[in-house]
Short mmCIF file of C-alpha atoms and ligand atoms in Angstrom, two decimals:
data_model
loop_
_atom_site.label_atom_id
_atom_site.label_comp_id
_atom_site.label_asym_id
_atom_site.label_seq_id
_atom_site.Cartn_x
_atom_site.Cartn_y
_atom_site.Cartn_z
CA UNK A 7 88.67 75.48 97.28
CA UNK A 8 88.90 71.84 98.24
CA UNK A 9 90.42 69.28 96.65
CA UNK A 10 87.78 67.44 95.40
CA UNK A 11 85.84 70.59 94.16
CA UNK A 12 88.97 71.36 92.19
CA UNK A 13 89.24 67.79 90.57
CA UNK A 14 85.72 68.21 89.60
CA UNK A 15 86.48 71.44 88.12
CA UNK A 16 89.06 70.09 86.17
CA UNK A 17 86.60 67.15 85.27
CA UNK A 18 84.09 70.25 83.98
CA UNK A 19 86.30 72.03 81.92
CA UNK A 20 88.02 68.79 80.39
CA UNK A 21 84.27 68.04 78.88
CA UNK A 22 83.50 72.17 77.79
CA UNK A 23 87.04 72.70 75.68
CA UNK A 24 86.82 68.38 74.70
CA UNK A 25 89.84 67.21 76.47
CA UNK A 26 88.18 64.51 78.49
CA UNK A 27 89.83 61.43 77.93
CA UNK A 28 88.35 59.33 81.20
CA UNK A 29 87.92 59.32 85.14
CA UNK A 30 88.61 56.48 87.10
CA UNK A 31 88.06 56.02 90.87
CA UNK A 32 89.81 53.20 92.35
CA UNK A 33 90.63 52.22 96.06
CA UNK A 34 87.12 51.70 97.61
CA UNK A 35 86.70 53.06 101.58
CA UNK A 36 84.49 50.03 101.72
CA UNK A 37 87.44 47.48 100.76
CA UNK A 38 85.42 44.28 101.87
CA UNK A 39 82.30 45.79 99.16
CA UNK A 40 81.30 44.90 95.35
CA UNK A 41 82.22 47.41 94.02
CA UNK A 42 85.67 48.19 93.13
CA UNK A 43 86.17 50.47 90.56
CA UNK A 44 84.35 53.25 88.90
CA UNK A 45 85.55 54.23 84.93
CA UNK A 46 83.63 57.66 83.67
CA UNK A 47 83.87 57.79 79.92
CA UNK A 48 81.88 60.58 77.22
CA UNK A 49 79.51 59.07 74.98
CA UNK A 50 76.97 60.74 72.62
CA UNK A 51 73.60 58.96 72.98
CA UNK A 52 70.93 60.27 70.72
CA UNK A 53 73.15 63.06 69.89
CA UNK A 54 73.73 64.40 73.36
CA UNK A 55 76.42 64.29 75.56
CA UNK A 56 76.48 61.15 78.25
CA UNK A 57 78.72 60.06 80.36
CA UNK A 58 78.94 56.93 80.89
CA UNK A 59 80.05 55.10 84.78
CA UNK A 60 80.89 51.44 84.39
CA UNK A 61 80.67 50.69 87.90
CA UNK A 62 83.26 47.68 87.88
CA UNK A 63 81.92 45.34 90.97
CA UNK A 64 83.85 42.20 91.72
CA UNK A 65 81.83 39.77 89.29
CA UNK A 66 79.88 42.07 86.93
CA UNK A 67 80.08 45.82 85.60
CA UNK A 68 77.38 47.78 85.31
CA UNK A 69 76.51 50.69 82.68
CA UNK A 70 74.72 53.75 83.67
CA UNK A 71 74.21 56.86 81.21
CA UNK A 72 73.66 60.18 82.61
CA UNK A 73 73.55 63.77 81.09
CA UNK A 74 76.33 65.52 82.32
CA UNK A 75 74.54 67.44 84.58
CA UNK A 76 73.31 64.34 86.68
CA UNK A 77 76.53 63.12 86.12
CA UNK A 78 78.07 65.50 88.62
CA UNK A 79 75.40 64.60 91.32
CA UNK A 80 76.46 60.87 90.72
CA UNK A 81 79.89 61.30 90.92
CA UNK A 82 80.64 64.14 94.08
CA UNK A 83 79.50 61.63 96.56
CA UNK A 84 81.55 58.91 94.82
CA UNK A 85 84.39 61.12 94.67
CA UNK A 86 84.15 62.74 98.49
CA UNK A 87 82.98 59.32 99.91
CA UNK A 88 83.71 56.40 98.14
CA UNK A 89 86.65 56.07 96.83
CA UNK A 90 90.09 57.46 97.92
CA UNK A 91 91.72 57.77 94.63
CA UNK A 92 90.33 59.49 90.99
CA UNK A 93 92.58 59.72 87.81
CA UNK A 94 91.51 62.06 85.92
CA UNK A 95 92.89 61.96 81.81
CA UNK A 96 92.68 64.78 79.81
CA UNK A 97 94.50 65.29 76.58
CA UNK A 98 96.30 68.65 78.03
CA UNK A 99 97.59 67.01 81.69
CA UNK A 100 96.84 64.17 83.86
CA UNK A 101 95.13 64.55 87.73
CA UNK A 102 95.64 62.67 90.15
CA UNK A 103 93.76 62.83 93.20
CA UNK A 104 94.18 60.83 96.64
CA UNK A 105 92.83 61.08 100.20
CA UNK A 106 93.96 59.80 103.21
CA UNK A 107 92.02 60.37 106.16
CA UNK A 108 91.24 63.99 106.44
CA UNK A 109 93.97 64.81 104.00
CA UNK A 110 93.51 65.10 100.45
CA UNK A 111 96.11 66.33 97.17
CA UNK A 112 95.56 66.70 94.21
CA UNK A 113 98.91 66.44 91.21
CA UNK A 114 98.89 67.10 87.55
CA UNK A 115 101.48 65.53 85.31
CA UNK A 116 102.12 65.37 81.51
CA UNK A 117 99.08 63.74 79.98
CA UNK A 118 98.63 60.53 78.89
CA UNK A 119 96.55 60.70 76.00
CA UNK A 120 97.80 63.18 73.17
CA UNK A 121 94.05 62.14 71.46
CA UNK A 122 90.60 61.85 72.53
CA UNK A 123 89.13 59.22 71.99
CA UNK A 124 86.47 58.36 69.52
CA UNK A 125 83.04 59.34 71.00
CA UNK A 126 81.50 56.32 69.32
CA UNK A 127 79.87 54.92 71.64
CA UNK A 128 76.96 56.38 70.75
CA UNK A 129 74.32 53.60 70.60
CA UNK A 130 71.69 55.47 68.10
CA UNK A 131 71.14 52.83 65.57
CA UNK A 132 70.69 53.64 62.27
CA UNK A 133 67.52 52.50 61.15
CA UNK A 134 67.10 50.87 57.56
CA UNK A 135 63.44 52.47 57.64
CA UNK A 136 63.01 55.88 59.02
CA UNK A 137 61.31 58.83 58.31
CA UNK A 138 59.14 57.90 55.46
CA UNK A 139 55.67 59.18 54.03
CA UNK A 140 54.23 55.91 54.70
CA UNK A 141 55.13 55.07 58.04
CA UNK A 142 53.35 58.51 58.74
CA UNK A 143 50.28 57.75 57.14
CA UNK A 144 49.90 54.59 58.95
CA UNK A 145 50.28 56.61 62.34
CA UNK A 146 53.67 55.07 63.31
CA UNK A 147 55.53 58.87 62.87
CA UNK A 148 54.05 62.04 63.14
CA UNK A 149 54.26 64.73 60.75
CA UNK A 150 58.01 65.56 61.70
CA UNK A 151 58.78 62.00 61.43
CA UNK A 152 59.19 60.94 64.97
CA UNK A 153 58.14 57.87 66.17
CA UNK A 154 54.57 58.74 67.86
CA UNK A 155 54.65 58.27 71.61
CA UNK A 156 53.22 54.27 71.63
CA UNK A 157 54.24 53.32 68.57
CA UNK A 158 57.92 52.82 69.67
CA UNK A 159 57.76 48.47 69.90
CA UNK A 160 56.16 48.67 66.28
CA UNK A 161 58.85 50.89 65.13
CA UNK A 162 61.29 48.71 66.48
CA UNK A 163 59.28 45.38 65.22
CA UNK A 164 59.38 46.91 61.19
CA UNK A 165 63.20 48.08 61.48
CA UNK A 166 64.45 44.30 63.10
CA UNK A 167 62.15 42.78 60.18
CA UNK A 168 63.81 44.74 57.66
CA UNK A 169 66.98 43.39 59.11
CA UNK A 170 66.28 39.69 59.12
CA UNK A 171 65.20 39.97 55.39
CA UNK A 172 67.88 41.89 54.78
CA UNK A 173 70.94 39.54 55.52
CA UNK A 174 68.67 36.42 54.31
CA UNK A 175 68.04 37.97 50.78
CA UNK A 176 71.66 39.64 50.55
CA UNK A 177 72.79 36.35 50.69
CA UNK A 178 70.58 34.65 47.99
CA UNK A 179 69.83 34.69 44.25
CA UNK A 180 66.99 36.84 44.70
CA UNK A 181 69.81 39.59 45.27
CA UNK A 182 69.33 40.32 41.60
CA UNK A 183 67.72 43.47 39.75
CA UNK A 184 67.26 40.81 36.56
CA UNK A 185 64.69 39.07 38.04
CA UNK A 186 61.33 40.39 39.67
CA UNK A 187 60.47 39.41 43.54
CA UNK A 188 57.20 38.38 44.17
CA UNK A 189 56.28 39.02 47.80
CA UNK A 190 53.07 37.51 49.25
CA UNK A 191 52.25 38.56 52.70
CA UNK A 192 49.62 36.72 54.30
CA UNK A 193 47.41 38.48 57.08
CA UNK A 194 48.71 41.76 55.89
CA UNK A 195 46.93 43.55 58.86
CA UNK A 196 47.59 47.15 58.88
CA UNK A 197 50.91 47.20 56.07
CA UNK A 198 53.64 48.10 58.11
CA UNK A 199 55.92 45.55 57.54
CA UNK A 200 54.24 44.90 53.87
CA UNK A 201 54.88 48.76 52.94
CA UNK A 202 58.36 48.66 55.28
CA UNK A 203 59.48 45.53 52.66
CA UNK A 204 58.58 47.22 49.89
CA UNK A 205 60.47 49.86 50.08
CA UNK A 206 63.25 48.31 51.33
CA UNK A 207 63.21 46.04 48.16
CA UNK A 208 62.00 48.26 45.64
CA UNK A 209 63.39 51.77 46.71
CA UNK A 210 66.82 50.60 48.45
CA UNK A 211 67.83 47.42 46.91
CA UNK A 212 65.96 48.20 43.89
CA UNK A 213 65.17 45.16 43.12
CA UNK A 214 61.48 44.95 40.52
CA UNK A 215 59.29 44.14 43.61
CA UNK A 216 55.65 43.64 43.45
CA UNK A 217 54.26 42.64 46.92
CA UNK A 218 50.85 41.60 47.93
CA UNK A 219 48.65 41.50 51.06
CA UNK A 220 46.10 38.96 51.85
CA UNK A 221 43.52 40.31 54.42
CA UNK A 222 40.19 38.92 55.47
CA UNK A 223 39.40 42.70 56.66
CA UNK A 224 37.94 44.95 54.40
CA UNK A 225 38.54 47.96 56.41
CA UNK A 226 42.43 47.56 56.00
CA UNK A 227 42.41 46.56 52.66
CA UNK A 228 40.65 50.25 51.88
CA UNK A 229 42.73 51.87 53.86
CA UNK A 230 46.32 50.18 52.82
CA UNK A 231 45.54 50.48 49.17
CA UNK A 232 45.00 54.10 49.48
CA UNK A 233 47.84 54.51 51.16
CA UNK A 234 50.13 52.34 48.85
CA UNK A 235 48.33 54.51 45.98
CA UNK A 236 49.18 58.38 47.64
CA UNK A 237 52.71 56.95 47.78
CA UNK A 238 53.35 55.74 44.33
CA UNK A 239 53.73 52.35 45.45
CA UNK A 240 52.52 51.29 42.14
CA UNK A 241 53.66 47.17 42.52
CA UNK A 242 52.17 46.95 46.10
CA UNK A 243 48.67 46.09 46.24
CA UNK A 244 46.15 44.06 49.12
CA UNK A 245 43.49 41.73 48.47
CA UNK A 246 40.66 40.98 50.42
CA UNK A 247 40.25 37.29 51.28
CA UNK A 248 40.86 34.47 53.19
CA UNK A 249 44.40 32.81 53.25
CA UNK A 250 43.50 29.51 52.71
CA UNK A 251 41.62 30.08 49.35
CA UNK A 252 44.20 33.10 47.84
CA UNK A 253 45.05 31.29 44.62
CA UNK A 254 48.90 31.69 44.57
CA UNK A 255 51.46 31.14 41.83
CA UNK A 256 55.12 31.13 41.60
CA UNK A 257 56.03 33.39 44.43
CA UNK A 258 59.64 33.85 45.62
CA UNK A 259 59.19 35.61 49.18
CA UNK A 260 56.02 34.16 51.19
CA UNK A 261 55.56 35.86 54.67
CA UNK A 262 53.23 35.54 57.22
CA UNK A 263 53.82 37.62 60.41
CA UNK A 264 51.71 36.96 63.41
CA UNK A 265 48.84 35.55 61.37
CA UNK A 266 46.27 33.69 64.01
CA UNK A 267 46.74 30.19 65.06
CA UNK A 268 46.43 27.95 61.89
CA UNK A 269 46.35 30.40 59.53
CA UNK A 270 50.07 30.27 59.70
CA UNK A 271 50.05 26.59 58.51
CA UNK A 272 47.42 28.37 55.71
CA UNK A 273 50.49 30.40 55.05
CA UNK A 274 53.04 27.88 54.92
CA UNK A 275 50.77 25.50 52.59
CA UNK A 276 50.59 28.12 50.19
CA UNK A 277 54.53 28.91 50.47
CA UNK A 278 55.71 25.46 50.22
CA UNK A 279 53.06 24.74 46.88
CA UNK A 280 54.30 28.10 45.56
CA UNK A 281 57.79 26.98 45.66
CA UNK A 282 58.81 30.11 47.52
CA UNK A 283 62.23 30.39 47.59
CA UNK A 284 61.70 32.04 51.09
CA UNK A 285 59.10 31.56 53.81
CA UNK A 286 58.95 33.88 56.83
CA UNK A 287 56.51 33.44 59.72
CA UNK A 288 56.15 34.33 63.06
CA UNK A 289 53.45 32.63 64.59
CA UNK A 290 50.82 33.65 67.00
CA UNK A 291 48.53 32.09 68.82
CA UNK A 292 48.91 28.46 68.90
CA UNK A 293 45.45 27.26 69.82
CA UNK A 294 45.29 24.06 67.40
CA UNK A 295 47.95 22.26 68.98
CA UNK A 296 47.18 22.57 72.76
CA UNK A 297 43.23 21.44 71.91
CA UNK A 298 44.63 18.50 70.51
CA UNK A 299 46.74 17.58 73.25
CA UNK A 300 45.88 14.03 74.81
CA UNK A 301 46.29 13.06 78.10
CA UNK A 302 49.50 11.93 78.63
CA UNK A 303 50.60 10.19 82.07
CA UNK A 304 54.57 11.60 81.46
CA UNK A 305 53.64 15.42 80.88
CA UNK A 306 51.05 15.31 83.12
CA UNK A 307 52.62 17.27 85.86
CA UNK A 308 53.59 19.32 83.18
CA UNK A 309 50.49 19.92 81.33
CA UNK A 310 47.95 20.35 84.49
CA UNK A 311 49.17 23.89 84.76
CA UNK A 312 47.39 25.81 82.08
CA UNK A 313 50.76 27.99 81.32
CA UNK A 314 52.97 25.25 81.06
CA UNK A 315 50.65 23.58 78.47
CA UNK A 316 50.53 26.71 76.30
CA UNK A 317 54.00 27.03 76.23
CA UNK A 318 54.59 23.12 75.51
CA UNK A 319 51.75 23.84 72.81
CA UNK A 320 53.84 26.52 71.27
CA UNK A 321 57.30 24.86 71.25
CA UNK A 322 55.74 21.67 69.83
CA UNK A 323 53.56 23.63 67.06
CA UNK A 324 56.53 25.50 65.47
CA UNK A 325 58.93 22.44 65.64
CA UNK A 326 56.70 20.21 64.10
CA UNK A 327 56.07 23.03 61.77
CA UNK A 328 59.40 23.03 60.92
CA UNK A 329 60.41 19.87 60.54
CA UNK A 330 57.45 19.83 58.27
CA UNK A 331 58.80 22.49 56.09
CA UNK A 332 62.44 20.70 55.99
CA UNK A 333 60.50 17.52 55.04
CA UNK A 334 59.47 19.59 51.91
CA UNK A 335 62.59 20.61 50.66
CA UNK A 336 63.41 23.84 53.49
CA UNK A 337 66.48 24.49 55.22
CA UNK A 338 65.04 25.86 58.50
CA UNK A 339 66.08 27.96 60.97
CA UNK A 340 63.99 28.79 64.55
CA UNK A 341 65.06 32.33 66.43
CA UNK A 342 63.74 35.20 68.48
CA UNK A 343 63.92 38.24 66.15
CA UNK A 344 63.05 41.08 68.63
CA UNK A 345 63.67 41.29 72.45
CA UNK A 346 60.59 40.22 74.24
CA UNK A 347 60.06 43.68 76.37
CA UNK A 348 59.05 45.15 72.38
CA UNK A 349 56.52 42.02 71.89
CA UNK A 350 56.16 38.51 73.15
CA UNK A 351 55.44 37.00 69.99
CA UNK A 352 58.78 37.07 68.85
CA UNK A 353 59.08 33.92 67.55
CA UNK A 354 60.15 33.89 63.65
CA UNK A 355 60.56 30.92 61.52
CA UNK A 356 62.55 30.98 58.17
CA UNK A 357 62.51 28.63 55.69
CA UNK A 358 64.79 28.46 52.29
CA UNK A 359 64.43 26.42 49.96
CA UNK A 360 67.25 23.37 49.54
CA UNK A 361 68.81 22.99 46.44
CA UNK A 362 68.48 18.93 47.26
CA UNK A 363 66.05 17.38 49.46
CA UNK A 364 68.12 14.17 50.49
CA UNK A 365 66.06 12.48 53.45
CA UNK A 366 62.50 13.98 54.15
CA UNK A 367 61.01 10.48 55.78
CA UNK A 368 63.76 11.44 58.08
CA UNK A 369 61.43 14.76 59.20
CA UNK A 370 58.28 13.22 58.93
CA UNK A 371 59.66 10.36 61.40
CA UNK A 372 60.86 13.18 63.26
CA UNK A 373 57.66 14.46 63.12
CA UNK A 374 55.84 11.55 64.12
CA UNK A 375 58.07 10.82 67.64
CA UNK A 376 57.41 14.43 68.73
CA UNK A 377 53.16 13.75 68.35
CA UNK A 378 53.59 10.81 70.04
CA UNK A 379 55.69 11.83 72.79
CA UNK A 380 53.84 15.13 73.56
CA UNK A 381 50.00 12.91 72.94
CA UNK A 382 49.18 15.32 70.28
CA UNK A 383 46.47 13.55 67.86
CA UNK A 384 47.59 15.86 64.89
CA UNK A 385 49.04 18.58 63.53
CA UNK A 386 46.94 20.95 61.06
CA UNK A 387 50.09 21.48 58.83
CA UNK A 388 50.01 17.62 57.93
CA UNK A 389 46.79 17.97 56.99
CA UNK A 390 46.78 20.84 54.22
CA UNK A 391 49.76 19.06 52.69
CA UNK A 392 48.73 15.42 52.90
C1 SAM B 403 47.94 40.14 64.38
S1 SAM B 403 47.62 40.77 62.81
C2 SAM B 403 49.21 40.89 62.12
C3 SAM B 403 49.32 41.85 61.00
C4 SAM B 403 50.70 41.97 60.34
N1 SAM B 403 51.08 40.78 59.65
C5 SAM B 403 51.75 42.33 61.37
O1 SAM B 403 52.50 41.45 61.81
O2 SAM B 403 51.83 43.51 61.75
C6 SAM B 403 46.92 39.39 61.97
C7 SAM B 403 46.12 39.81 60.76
O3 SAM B 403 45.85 38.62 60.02
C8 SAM B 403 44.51 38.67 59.58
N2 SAM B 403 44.07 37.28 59.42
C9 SAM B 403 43.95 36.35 60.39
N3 SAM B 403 43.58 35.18 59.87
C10 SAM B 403 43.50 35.36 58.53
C11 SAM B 403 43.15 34.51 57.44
N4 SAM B 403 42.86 33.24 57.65
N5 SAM B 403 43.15 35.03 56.20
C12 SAM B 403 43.47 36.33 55.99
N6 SAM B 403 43.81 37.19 56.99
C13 SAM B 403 43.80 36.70 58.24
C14 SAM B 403 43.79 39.42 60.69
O4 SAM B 403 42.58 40.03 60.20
C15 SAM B 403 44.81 40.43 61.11
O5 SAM B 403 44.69 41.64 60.43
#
């Protein structure tokens, strides 16, 4: 047997009785190349076996998982061609292996490692939401509670949501199971995220939740109150009707996820009257804005290029929207909250309310630069609260 075949034997067995530690190949044949070093670890990755090759080139490493049987076509060639030394660590010996030319040896020595090291590199992320009756009967799991085969992104989208309410309402007063959370969701749409935050509130935090969704479409309404009924979601209920006329009181969590163009500022309105303690939104569609765009001789190369002007129409919405909200008494903050290859409207902006509001002519002035600057004529969000 060669030597390489018997490294790689070595290699198999130290992964069947668990005594892989790691594999490193060092000493490229292609000295003047990238890369320069290749480190083989074992990872569990959705609870099977990887391993992982950090392929160590001169400015950057690169990951690559494979199942271990891939793993071996991956590394023979590295192993017979590419390198001219692999240390092998096992917890019962070391292996060293090194080829000169035509001639190869292989040594073992005493090992290393008297452990092996933690397998935690497993990346499976524990979901706050996961297999729930719910998420099945909105067609986001099937009945074995996997994620159905396009419904990954949203799946993604209700678990990172969770998350961002999560840390902003572990830190605050609302943290409390004396006092009930009101929850208003504007442009409900089909629940998830409305029946996601409900049960995160009421059924892990346990906090006296009643939520409710505002939906223009009757359809959804029908179909999300059934669904909050054959669940026992007794506090979680949706209403038909417009955003702009819901008559809201005190509420202490206003949300408004990807509801259309100005309805956001609807949402916002309502929030900031409400004195929610919280408003969450992530805009979509910012069509209000870019109509009212004037021409403007310093943006025009800019703002010829349709693109470019949606994208200047976007920025400018939310940070006038946000300065708007700070104006009012909101501490806001402005942040991606999912990776864009899951959804490109990713944009979330969260308001809390201040304790103090020293300087909002501050904002407003703020507010009024930006229009001016970017020739917008005005902003909708001015308007509702004017
Ligand atoms: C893109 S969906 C988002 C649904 C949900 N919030 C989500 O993020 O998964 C927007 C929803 O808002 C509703 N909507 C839009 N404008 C509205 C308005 N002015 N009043 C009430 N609902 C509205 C639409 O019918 C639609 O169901």
């Amino acid at each position: 047997m060669s030597k390489e075949a018997e490294l790689l034997t070595e290699f198999q067995s130290s992964i069947d009785n668990d005594s892989f530690v790691r594999l490193t190949l060092s000493k490229p044949v292609d000295s003047a190349g990238t890369l320069k070093k290749v480190i083989i670890s074992l990872a569990f990755i959705k609870r099977e076996a990887h391993l992982s090759f950090v392929y160590r080139h001169k400015t950057n490493d690169v990951t690559k998982n494979f199942k271990i049987k891939e793993a071996f076509n991956s590394l023979k060639p590295l192993i017979e061609n590419d390198f001219q030394i692999a240390n092998l660590f096992t917890v019962k010996a070391d292996f060293q292996y090194e080829r000169n030319g035509s001639k190869s040896r292989l040594r073992s020595t005493k090992p290393s490692f008297k452990t092996t090291p933690s397998r935690g590199h497993d990346k499976e992320k524990k979901h706050l939401i996961q297999d729930t009756e719910y998420l099945k009967q909105l067609g986001v799991l099937d009945k074995n509670g996997r994620v159905l085969k396009d419904k990954g992104d949203k799946f993604k989208q209700i678990n990172k949501f969770v998350e961002v309410i999560e840390s902003l309402i572990k830190n605050s007063e609302l943290n409390t199971t004396d006092k009930p959370v009101k929850v208003v969701d504007m442009g409900s749409g089909k629940g998830y995220l409305t029946f996601a935050l409900y049960d995160y509130l009421s059924t892990q935090l346990k906090l006296p939740t009643t939520i409710t969704g505002v939906e223009v479409r009757q359809d959804l309404i029908d179909k999300c109150n059934r669904i909050a009924k054959a669940v026992n979601f007794e506090n979680l209920d949706f209403q038909l009707g417009y955003i702009a006329d819901f008559s809201l009181d005190k509420t202490n969590i206003l949300i408004a996820l990807h509801a259309c163009d100005t309805a956001t500022d609807d949402a916002i309105a309502k929030g900031m009257a409400a004195e929610a303690e919280l408003i969450i939104c992530a805009p979509c569609c910012h069509k209000q804005v870019r109509k009212s765009m004037l021409v403007n001789d310093e943006l025009d190369s800019v703002l010829q290029h349709g693109i470019l002007k949606e994208r200047q129409a976007e920025i400018v919405t939310d940070a006038i929207r946000a300065l708007i909200m700070e104006a009012n008494g909101y501490k806001t903050k402005v942040f991606e909250f999912i990776s864009t290859e899951h959804t490109g409207k990713n944009l979330m902006i969260v308001g809390e309310k201040k304790k103090q509001n020293p300087n909002p002519q501050q904002y407003l002035g703020e507010v009024e630069k930006l229009k001016s600057q970017f020739g917008i004529s005005h902003h909708y969000l001015e308007s509702l609260i004017s």
